[in-house]
Tab-separated table of C-alpha atoms in Angstrom:
chain	number	residue	atom	x	y	z
A	1	UNK	CA	95.897	57.336	128.967
A	2	UNK	CA	95.254	56.622	125.291
A	3	UNK	CA	92.272	58.974	125.339
A	4	UNK	CA	94.403	61.798	126.716
A	5	UNK	CA	97.073	61.387	124.022
A	6	UNK	CA	94.485	61.289	121.236
A	7	UNK	CA	92.757	64.387	122.628
A	8	UNK	CA	96.023	66.308	122.746
A	9	UNK	CA	96.832	65.315	119.175
A	10	UNK	CA	93.447	66.490	117.947
A	11	UNK	CA	93.869	69.845	119.717
A	12	UNK	CA	97.215	70.434	117.955
A	13	UNK	CA	95.735	69.901	114.509
A	14	UNK	CA	94.158	72.723	112.520
A	15	UNK	CA	90.351	72.641	112.574
A	16	UNK	CA	88.395	70.889	109.826
A	17	UNK	CA	91.508	69.177	108.514
A	18	UNK	CA	92.126	65.451	108.850
A	19	UNK	CA	95.804	64.461	108.595
A	20	UNK	CA	94.886	61.692	106.169
A	21	UNK	CA	93.379	64.247	103.784
A	22	UNK	CA	96.383	66.578	103.661
A	23	UNK	CA	97.590	67.069	100.087
A	24	UNK	CA	101.001	65.778	99.110
A	25	UNK	CA	101.992	69.254	97.901
A	26	UNK	CA	101.538	71.841	100.625
A	27	UNK	CA	99.242	74.703	99.622
A	28	UNK	CA	102.067	77.143	100.449
A	29	UNK	CA	103.932	76.045	97.320
A	30	UNK	CA	100.862	76.723	95.181
A	31	UNK	CA	100.562	80.201	96.699
A	32	UNK	CA	104.271	80.784	96.070
A	33	UNK	CA	103.844	79.657	92.463
A	34	UNK	CA	100.925	82.049	91.959
A	35	UNK	CA	103.017	84.822	93.505
A	36	UNK	CA	105.885	84.063	91.117
A	37	UNK	CA	103.593	84.176	88.071
A	38	UNK	CA	101.921	87.347	89.355
A	39	UNK	CA	105.231	89.167	89.722
A	40	UNK	CA	106.161	88.099	86.183
A	41	UNK	CA	102.825	89.423	84.889
A	42	UNK	CA	103.388	92.739	86.625
A	43	UNK	CA	106.963	92.883	85.325
A	44	UNK	CA	105.696	92.969	81.737
A	45	UNK	CA	104.926	96.680	81.987
A	46	UNK	CA	108.239	97.558	83.679
A	47	UNK	CA	109.998	96.165	80.604
A	48	UNK	CA	108.214	98.625	78.328
A	49	UNK	CA	109.215	102.277	79.078
A	50	UNK	CA	112.862	101.998	78.031
A	51	UNK	CA	111.785	100.482	74.714
A	52	UNK	CA	109.297	103.255	73.918
A	53	UNK	CA	111.421	106.375	74.382
A	54	UNK	CA	112.511	106.508	70.731
A	55	UNK	CA	109.143	105.456	69.196
A	56	UNK	CA	107.212	108.038	71.243
A	57	UNK	CA	109.773	110.728	70.476
A	58	UNK	CA	109.529	109.926	66.757
A	59	UNK	CA	105.709	109.756	66.552
A	60	UNK	CA	104.655	112.615	68.855
A	61	UNK	CA	107.754	114.793	68.952
A	62	UNK	CA	107.796	114.666	72.750
A	63	UNK	CA	111.216	115.394	74.201
A	64	UNK	CA	113.054	112.615	75.970
A	65	UNK	CA	112.819	114.730	79.089
A	66	UNK	CA	108.995	114.672	78.917
A	67	UNK	CA	108.965	110.916	78.423
A	68	UNK	CA	111.538	110.485	81.173
A	69	UNK	CA	109.347	112.546	83.508
A	70	UNK	CA	106.483	110.069	83.088
A	71	UNK	CA	108.851	107.170	83.802
A	72	UNK	CA	110.227	109.011	86.842
A	73	UNK	CA	106.695	109.611	88.187
A	74	UNK	CA	106.008	105.897	87.820
A	75	UNK	CA	109.174	104.987	89.715
A	76	UNK	CA	108.619	107.575	92.444
A	77	UNK	CA	105.052	106.401	93.100
A	78	UNK	CA	106.270	102.797	93.031
A	79	UNK	CA	108.737	103.623	95.779
A	80	UNK	CA	106.427	105.772	97.899
A	81	UNK	CA	103.586	103.240	97.717
A	82	UNK	CA	105.807	100.302	98.673
A	83	UNK	CA	106.118	101.062	102.439
A	84	UNK	CA	102.313	101.092	102.739
A	85	UNK	CA	101.701	97.986	100.621
A	86	UNK	CA	102.215	95.595	103.533
A	87	UNK	CA	99.817	97.695	105.649
A	88	UNK	CA	97.198	97.500	102.896
A	89	UNK	CA	97.606	93.721	102.698
A	90	UNK	CA	97.236	93.405	106.476
A	91	UNK	CA	94.069	95.494	106.366
A	92	UNK	CA	92.333	94.276	103.187
A	93	UNK	CA	94.075	90.985	102.366
A	94	UNK	CA	96.709	89.962	99.825
A	95	UNK	CA	94.211	88.809	97.212
A	96	UNK	CA	92.225	92.059	97.027
A	97	UNK	CA	95.268	94.322	97.018
A	98	UNK	CA	97.173	92.369	94.363
A	99	UNK	CA	94.145	91.933	92.073
A	100	UNK	CA	93.454	95.677	92.301
A	101	UNK	CA	97.121	96.474	91.639
A	102	UNK	CA	97.231	94.289	88.528
A	103	UNK	CA	94.061	95.952	87.255
A	104	UNK	CA	95.607	99.416	87.716
A	105	UNK	CA	98.755	98.394	85.823
A	106	UNK	CA	96.659	96.895	83.016
A	107	UNK	CA	94.455	100.000	82.831
A	108	UNK	CA	97.475	102.280	82.536
A	109	UNK	CA	99.146	100.155	79.861
A	110	UNK	CA	95.946	99.679	77.856
A	111	UNK	CA	94.879	103.338	77.980
A	112	UNK	CA	98.304	104.474	76.797
A	113	UNK	CA	97.675	102.797	73.433
A	114	UNK	CA	95.174	105.598	72.652
A	115	UNK	CA	97.034	108.560	74.159
A	116	UNK	CA	97.716	111.651	72.071
A	117	UNK	CA	99.152	114.114	74.621
A	118	UNK	CA	102.084	113.968	77.030
A	119	UNK	CA	99.835	114.636	80.068
A	120	UNK	CA	98.084	111.368	79.281
A	121	UNK	CA	101.444	109.629	79.421
A	122	UNK	CA	101.932	111.077	82.929
A	123	UNK	CA	98.468	109.881	83.970
A	124	UNK	CA	98.566	106.381	82.470
A	125	UNK	CA	102.222	105.449	82.905
A	126	UNK	CA	103.015	107.589	85.900
A	127	UNK	CA	99.944	107.570	88.138
A	128	UNK	CA	97.954	104.414	87.339
A	129	UNK	CA	100.802	102.007	86.587
A	130	UNK	CA	103.001	103.529	89.312
A	131	UNK	CA	100.418	102.997	92.056
A	132	UNK	CA	99.670	99.488	90.805
A	133	UNK	CA	103.313	98.419	90.567
A	134	UNK	CA	104.099	99.900	93.996
A	135	UNK	CA	101.355	97.815	95.584
A	136	UNK	CA	103.098	94.678	94.254
A	137	UNK	CA	106.587	95.707	95.314
A	138	UNK	CA	108.813	93.624	97.579
A	139	UNK	CA	106.133	93.774	100.287
A	140	UNK	CA	104.051	91.281	98.281
A	141	UNK	CA	106.744	88.617	98.200
A	142	UNK	CA	107.764	89.372	101.794
A	143	UNK	CA	104.180	89.086	103.077
A	144	UNK	CA	103.545	85.789	101.264
A	145	UNK	CA	106.827	84.339	102.519
A	146	UNK	CA	106.206	85.467	106.099
A	147	UNK	CA	102.650	84.122	106.297
A	148	UNK	CA	102.942	80.877	104.358
A	149	UNK	CA	106.449	79.634	105.187
A	150	UNK	CA	108.322	78.915	108.391
A	151	UNK	CA	110.862	76.608	106.757
A	152	UNK	CA	112.546	77.446	103.426
A	153	UNK	CA	111.957	81.177	103.791
A	154	UNK	CA	115.362	82.048	102.369
A	155	UNK	CA	114.832	79.842	99.331
A	156	UNK	CA	111.340	81.197	98.664
A	157	UNK	CA	112.482	84.803	99.110
A	158	UNK	CA	115.283	84.274	96.610
A	159	UNK	CA	112.987	82.631	94.067
A	160	UNK	CA	110.322	85.338	94.342
A	161	UNK	CA	112.952	88.065	94.124
A	162	UNK	CA	114.135	86.439	90.903
A	163	UNK	CA	110.609	86.590	89.444
A	164	UNK	CA	111.048	90.220	88.405
A	165	UNK	CA	114.220	89.379	86.516
A	166	UNK	CA	112.478	86.391	84.941
A	167	UNK	CA	109.698	88.662	83.728
A	168	UNK	CA	112.281	90.983	82.242
A	169	UNK	CA	113.908	88.033	80.481
A	170	UNK	CA	110.562	87.029	78.941
A	171	UNK	CA	109.021	90.377	78.046
A	172	UNK	CA	111.968	92.556	77.007
A	173	UNK	CA	112.800	90.586	73.829
A	174	UNK	CA	109.106	89.931	73.140
A	175	UNK	CA	108.093	93.598	73.422
A	176	UNK	CA	111.136	94.692	71.412
A	177	UNK	CA	110.161	92.295	68.612
A	178	UNK	CA	106.531	93.482	68.669
A	179	UNK	CA	107.637	97.133	68.482
A	180	UNK	CA	110.020	96.369	65.637
A	181	UNK	CA	107.439	94.408	63.642
A	182	UNK	CA	104.079	95.959	64.560
A	183	UNK	CA	104.698	99.242	66.391
A	184	UNK	CA	104.576	100.329	70.021
A	185	UNK	CA	100.788	100.178	70.555
A	186	UNK	CA	100.484	96.358	70.246
A	187	UNK	CA	103.380	96.053	72.691
A	188	UNK	CA	101.543	98.241	75.201
A	189	UNK	CA	98.375	96.173	74.803
A	190	UNK	CA	100.429	92.983	75.290
A	191	UNK	CA	101.708	94.151	78.676
A	192	UNK	CA	98.151	95.067	79.705
A	193	UNK	CA	96.919	91.591	78.781
A	194	UNK	CA	99.818	89.985	80.680
A	195	UNK	CA	98.678	91.745	83.851
A	196	UNK	CA	94.970	91.014	83.290
A	197	UNK	CA	95.491	87.302	82.591
A	198	UNK	CA	96.979	86.866	86.057
A	199	UNK	CA	94.014	88.449	87.905
A	200	UNK	CA	91.732	85.345	87.773
A	201	UNK	CA	94.679	83.196	88.872
A	202	UNK	CA	95.203	85.428	91.916
A	203	UNK	CA	91.500	85.492	92.760
A	204	UNK	CA	90.993	81.725	92.454
A	205	UNK	CA	94.207	80.327	93.956
A	206	UNK	CA	95.671	83.000	96.235
A	207	UNK	CA	94.682	82.924	99.901
A	208	UNK	CA	95.535	85.543	102.483
A	209	UNK	CA	96.547	83.160	105.283
A	210	UNK	CA	97.126	79.407	105.762
A	211	UNK	CA	94.279	79.370	108.305
A	212	UNK	CA	91.891	80.269	105.466
A	213	UNK	CA	92.266	76.678	104.250
A	214	UNK	CA	92.807	75.102	107.663
A	215	UNK	CA	96.565	74.642	107.285
A	216	UNK	CA	99.698	75.504	109.180
A	217	UNK	CA	102.459	77.426	107.389
A	218	UNK	CA	104.929	75.190	105.586
A	219	UNK	CA	107.292	73.839	108.229
A	220	UNK	CA	105.400	75.528	111.061
A	221	UNK	CA	102.516	75.014	113.459
A	222	UNK	CA	98.900	75.983	112.974
A	223	UNK	CA	97.876	79.466	114.104
A	224	UNK	CA	94.535	81.217	113.821
A	225	UNK	CA	94.245	83.997	111.284
A	226	UNK	CA	94.763	87.359	112.977
A	227	UNK	CA	92.048	90.000	112.641
A	228	UNK	CA	92.556	92.759	110.034
A	229	UNK	CA	95.313	95.046	111.283
A	230	UNK	CA	94.375	98.605	112.072
A	231	UNK	CA	96.834	101.409	112.514
A	232	UNK	CA	99.498	99.725	110.362
A	233	UNK	CA	99.819	102.825	108.186
A	234	UNK	CA	100.349	104.975	111.277
A	235	UNK	CA	103.055	102.608	112.434
A	236	UNK	CA	104.722	102.858	109.016
A	237	UNK	CA	104.915	106.635	109.376
A	238	UNK	CA	105.994	106.447	113.022
A	239	UNK	CA	108.872	104.113	112.191
A	240	UNK	CA	110.002	106.525	109.496
A	241	UNK	CA	109.924	109.471	111.926
A	242	UNK	CA	112.017	107.476	114.405
A	243	UNK	CA	114.470	106.263	111.760
A	244	UNK	CA	115.183	109.689	110.254
A	245	UNK	CA	116.638	110.726	113.610
A	246	UNK	CA	119.458	108.210	113.142
A	247	UNK	CA	122.550	108.589	110.961
A	248	UNK	CA	122.578	105.054	109.510
A	249	UNK	CA	119.146	105.601	107.954
A	250	UNK	CA	120.392	108.513	105.859
A	251	UNK	CA	123.484	106.596	104.789
A	252	UNK	CA	121.443	103.531	103.838
A	253	UNK	CA	118.759	105.578	102.097
A	254	UNK	CA	121.317	107.739	100.299
A	255	UNK	CA	123.401	104.828	99.036
A	256	UNK	CA	120.280	102.923	97.985
A	257	UNK	CA	119.003	105.993	96.140
A	258	UNK	CA	122.231	105.903	94.134
A	259	UNK	CA	121.660	102.176	93.616
A	260	UNK	CA	118.266	102.936	92.073
A	261	UNK	CA	119.703	105.786	90.038
A	262	UNK	CA	122.378	103.530	88.543
A	263	UNK	CA	120.065	100.566	87.805
A	264	UNK	CA	116.339	101.170	87.220
A	265	UNK	CA	116.677	104.857	86.455
A	266	UNK	CA	119.765	104.517	84.270
A	267	UNK	CA	120.223	101.103	82.653
A	268	UNK	CA	116.609	99.905	82.582
A	269	UNK	CA	115.359	103.233	81.196
A	270	UNK	CA	118.192	104.541	79.022
A	271	UNK	CA	120.384	101.609	77.945
A	272	UNK	CA	118.213	100.620	74.960
A	273	UNK	CA	117.840	104.164	73.509
A	274	UNK	CA	121.544	104.834	74.113
A	275	UNK	CA	122.569	101.654	72.286
A	276	UNK	CA	120.135	102.556	69.507
A	277	UNK	CA	121.846	105.953	69.206
A	278	UNK	CA	125.005	104.017	68.296
A	279	UNK	CA	123.228	102.013	65.595
A	280	UNK	CA	122.335	98.888	67.565
A	281	UNK	CA	118.869	97.473	66.692
A	282	UNK	CA	116.315	97.801	69.497
A	283	UNK	CA	115.703	94.043	69.550
A	284	UNK	CA	119.419	93.350	70.101
A	285	UNK	CA	119.746	95.999	72.831
A	286	UNK	CA	116.626	94.677	74.583
A	287	UNK	CA	118.016	91.140	74.466
A	288	UNK	CA	121.211	92.346	76.131
A	289	UNK	CA	119.132	93.995	78.841
A	290	UNK	CA	117.218	90.739	79.320
A	291	UNK	CA	120.487	88.824	79.745
A	292	UNK	CA	121.328	91.175	82.617
A	293	UNK	CA	118.263	89.671	84.329
A	294	UNK	CA	119.737	86.163	84.082
A	295	UNK	CA	122.956	87.132	85.848
A	296	UNK	CA	120.973	89.309	88.237
A	297	UNK	CA	119.491	86.114	89.723
A	298	UNK	CA	122.925	84.514	90.108
A	299	UNK	CA	124.405	87.669	91.634
A	300	UNK	CA	121.592	88.055	94.150
A	301	UNK	CA	121.889	84.486	95.421
A	302	UNK	CA	125.684	84.768	95.635
A	303	UNK	CA	125.417	88.090	97.451
A	304	UNK	CA	123.089	86.555	100.026
A	305	UNK	CA	125.626	83.803	100.644
A	306	UNK	CA	128.426	86.364	101.028
A	307	UNK	CA	126.321	88.544	103.346
A	308	UNK	CA	126.087	85.647	105.813
A	309	UNK	CA	129.884	85.475	105.924
A	310	UNK	CA	131.317	88.977	105.507
A	311	UNK	CA	130.787	92.519	106.735
A	312	UNK	CA	127.753	93.875	104.855
A	313	UNK	CA	129.211	97.397	104.790
A	314	UNK	CA	132.352	96.268	102.973
A	315	UNK	CA	130.346	94.183	100.530
A	316	UNK	CA	128.244	97.216	99.654
A	317	UNK	CA	131.348	99.346	99.184
A	318	UNK	CA	132.839	96.761	96.814
A	319	UNK	CA	129.589	96.388	94.853
A	320	UNK	CA	129.144	100.141	94.367
A	321	UNK	CA	132.800	100.713	93.492
A	322	UNK	CA	132.818	97.983	90.851
A	323	UNK	CA	129.512	99.199	89.426
A	324	UNK	CA	130.870	102.735	89.154
A	325	UNK	CA	133.996	101.576	87.321
A	326	UNK	CA	131.919	99.559	84.832
A	327	UNK	CA	129.693	102.583	84.075
A	328	UNK	CA	132.722	104.773	83.384
A	329	UNK	CA	133.796	102.350	80.662
A	330	UNK	CA	130.337	101.841	79.125
A	331	UNK	CA	130.457	104.776	76.626
A	332	UNK	CA	133.565	103.188	75.083
A	333	UNK	CA	131.738	99.888	74.566
A	334	UNK	CA	128.738	101.177	72.605
A	335	UNK	CA	128.753	99.967	68.985
A	336	UNK	CA	126.310	98.935	66.228
A	337	UNK	CA	126.907	95.264	66.957
A	338	UNK	CA	127.609	93.143	70.028
A	339	UNK	CA	131.301	92.732	70.765
A	340	UNK	CA	133.099	90.766	73.516
A	341	UNK	CA	133.717	93.809	75.771
A	342	UNK	CA	129.990	94.577	75.764
A	343	UNK	CA	129.181	90.952	76.647
A	344	UNK	CA	131.640	91.201	79.538
A	345	UNK	CA	129.895	94.371	80.742
A	346	UNK	CA	126.460	92.729	80.563
A	347	UNK	CA	127.597	89.723	82.619
A	348	UNK	CA	129.527	91.827	85.134
A	349	UNK	CA	126.782	94.406	85.550
A	350	UNK	CA	124.104	91.731	85.803
A	351	UNK	CA	125.917	90.052	88.695
A	352	UNK	CA	126.048	93.412	90.495
A	353	UNK	CA	122.497	94.670	89.700
A	354	UNK	CA	120.544	93.523	92.795
A	355	UNK	CA	123.543	92.267	94.750
A	356	UNK	CA	123.139	95.336	96.974
A	357	UNK	CA	119.781	94.156	98.367
A	358	UNK	CA	120.930	91.367	100.790
A	359	UNK	CA	123.623	93.468	102.558
A	360	UNK	CA	121.347	96.528	102.691
A	361	UNK	CA	118.563	94.465	104.250
A	362	UNK	CA	121.069	92.895	106.666
A	363	UNK	CA	122.207	96.355	107.798
A	364	UNK	CA	118.570	97.395	108.305
A	365	UNK	CA	118.066	94.345	110.547
A	366	UNK	CA	121.257	95.105	112.441
A	367	UNK	CA	120.351	98.739	113.018
A	368	UNK	CA	116.566	98.643	113.484
A	369	UNK	CA	115.624	95.264	114.884
A	370	UNK	CA	111.943	94.352	114.644
A	371	UNK	CA	111.184	97.482	112.600
A	372	UNK	CA	113.750	96.511	109.967
A	373	UNK	CA	111.177	95.470	107.354
A	374	UNK	CA	109.388	98.812	107.534
A	375	UNK	CA	112.654	100.755	107.540
A	376	UNK	CA	113.767	98.768	104.499
A	377	UNK	CA	110.476	99.724	102.835
A	378	UNK	CA	111.412	103.375	103.233
A	379	UNK	CA	114.974	102.705	102.089
A	380	UNK	CA	113.448	101.019	99.038
A	381	UNK	CA	111.363	104.162	98.511
A	382	UNK	CA	114.599	106.166	98.343
A	383	UNK	CA	115.881	103.651	95.777
A	384	UNK	CA	112.918	104.421	93.535
A	385	UNK	CA	113.165	108.181	94.086
A	386	UNK	CA	116.799	107.998	92.950
A	387	UNK	CA	115.709	105.939	89.956
A	388	UNK	CA	112.989	108.469	89.173
A	389	UNK	CA	115.447	111.369	89.243
A	390	UNK	CA	117.829	109.758	86.759
A	391	UNK	CA	115.018	108.484	84.518
A	392	UNK	CA	114.028	112.151	84.076
A	393	UNK	CA	117.468	113.805	84.141
A	394	UNK	CA	118.907	111.197	81.783
A	395	UNK	CA	116.305	112.127	79.177
A	396	UNK	CA	117.008	115.829	79.699
A	397	UNK	CA	120.757	115.241	79.316
A	398	UNK	CA	120.166	113.381	76.045
A	399	UNK	CA	118.095	116.332	74.770
A	400	UNK	CA	120.757	118.874	75.798
A	401	UNK	CA	124.011	117.085	74.904
A	402	UNK	CA	122.852	114.840	72.069
A	403	UNK	CA	124.121	111.639	73.708
A	404	UNK	CA	124.156	109.824	77.050
A	405	UNK	CA	127.890	109.967	77.806
A	406	UNK	CA	127.606	112.528	80.591
A	407	UNK	CA	124.903	110.380	82.244
A	408	UNK	CA	127.174	107.318	82.379
A	409	UNK	CA	130.090	109.325	83.781
A	410	UNK	CA	127.964	111.099	86.406
A	411	UNK	CA	126.407	107.819	87.528
A	412	UNK	CA	129.843	106.223	87.849
A	413	UNK	CA	130.935	109.081	90.114
A	414	UNK	CA	127.774	108.730	92.215
A	415	UNK	CA	128.550	105.049	92.755
A	416	UNK	CA	131.899	106.054	94.262
A	417	UNK	CA	129.999	108.276	96.713
A	418	UNK	CA	127.704	105.363	97.594
A	419	UNK	CA	130.733	103.167	98.314
A	420	UNK	CA	132.055	105.745	100.782
A	421	UNK	CA	128.625	106.089	102.420
A	422	UNK	CA	128.465	102.331	103.004
A	423	UNK	CA	131.897	102.285	104.640
A	424	UNK	CA	131.087	104.984	107.211
A	425	UNK	CA	127.959	103.262	108.582
A	426	UNK	CA	128.673	102.538	112.233
A	427	UNK	CA	127.654	99.348	113.947
A	428	UNK	CA	125.059	99.908	116.703
A	429	UNK	CA	126.486	100.034	120.228
A	430	UNK	CA	123.152	100.590	121.967
A	431	UNK	CA	119.597	99.393	121.145
A	432	UNK	CA	118.223	101.133	118.086
A	433	UNK	CA	114.780	101.820	116.669
A	434	UNK	CA	112.534	98.793	117.158
A	435	UNK	CA	114.907	96.958	119.512
A	436	UNK	CA	112.828	97.793	122.516
A	437	UNK	CA	115.428	100.152	123.961
């Protein structure tokens, strides 16, 4: 009897791993920590474009529309690469994909320090950095969380989502100070080094699957590592073709495109140059943008809590409506120095910045079942396409009108449209895409 029990216990344990030798800190937390640092390293470059619009315009005479076009190409490729990032990680492994992505981002940032023509800006910022950043999009955090954690997934997802905002908090003021004191080229080199420094960390400490080190996922049971997935890219396209035949997809993608337009495309790209137009120093404007990242973390966690308790459609409508109202007032708040109304805007807008993600993801799960993650990848792509459009059109508007006022007003109106789109999403009455129906 004793022999039977001992044999069963041994069979349940992962191979080559004695229970007495298990580390006190589960390897999953080390992998999560590396992921957090990696996302911060990649976020260094995303902090840069909005800070460089004025310096590049001054040095090279490039129009803000040209510079905005490079930023928009970066954002569009980021979004269009994101749905395939998980497929690449399934096929080639997390470590290889992320190390390659960081190298691409670093190459784009470093090469831009020697550029002399606007087409080089498109190549370095748009193509290289865009492809690299897209390969480390939300799919990276989602894949790590799914493979390495069974318990605490919500906590880990929230922390890794906050890593981007943490990177913004670190690198926005730093890059603004470097630009102010030493020029834009050292700032570009700094972001390249931030990405490169993380590569050895990823290669040495990141592992593709708990089974690689003979462990079970945190809070779960041991499972053998699956073979490299084939056909994942085809499935990504197939899910898209199925989803576009449904109304909710267009409403989710359309509203999330407006979300991207009114955040990454608008505030992240054009807030600093707009504030500078009104006499505010770049370092001060960048610090305000970094503070948005602090409240972004709080707002995202709070929104997740609310999404568990209230109708996700109504939450989205409220978020978009409040965001639109705040943007309508922003032109009145611009001044050479920081005043209480501007501080109120920064706090309010920061709480709302990524608050749309939990309810949007919840609606994807509700509508598309087991294909929800892939559908959300495509919805995220629409977010970045919307951001890309406003990154470019915002620069054009500044060239044409001489200020950004029309951009703030137009974005506020678009947010009202997004609120209406969220409200008209119907709950599924029959099985949807990926539900097996």
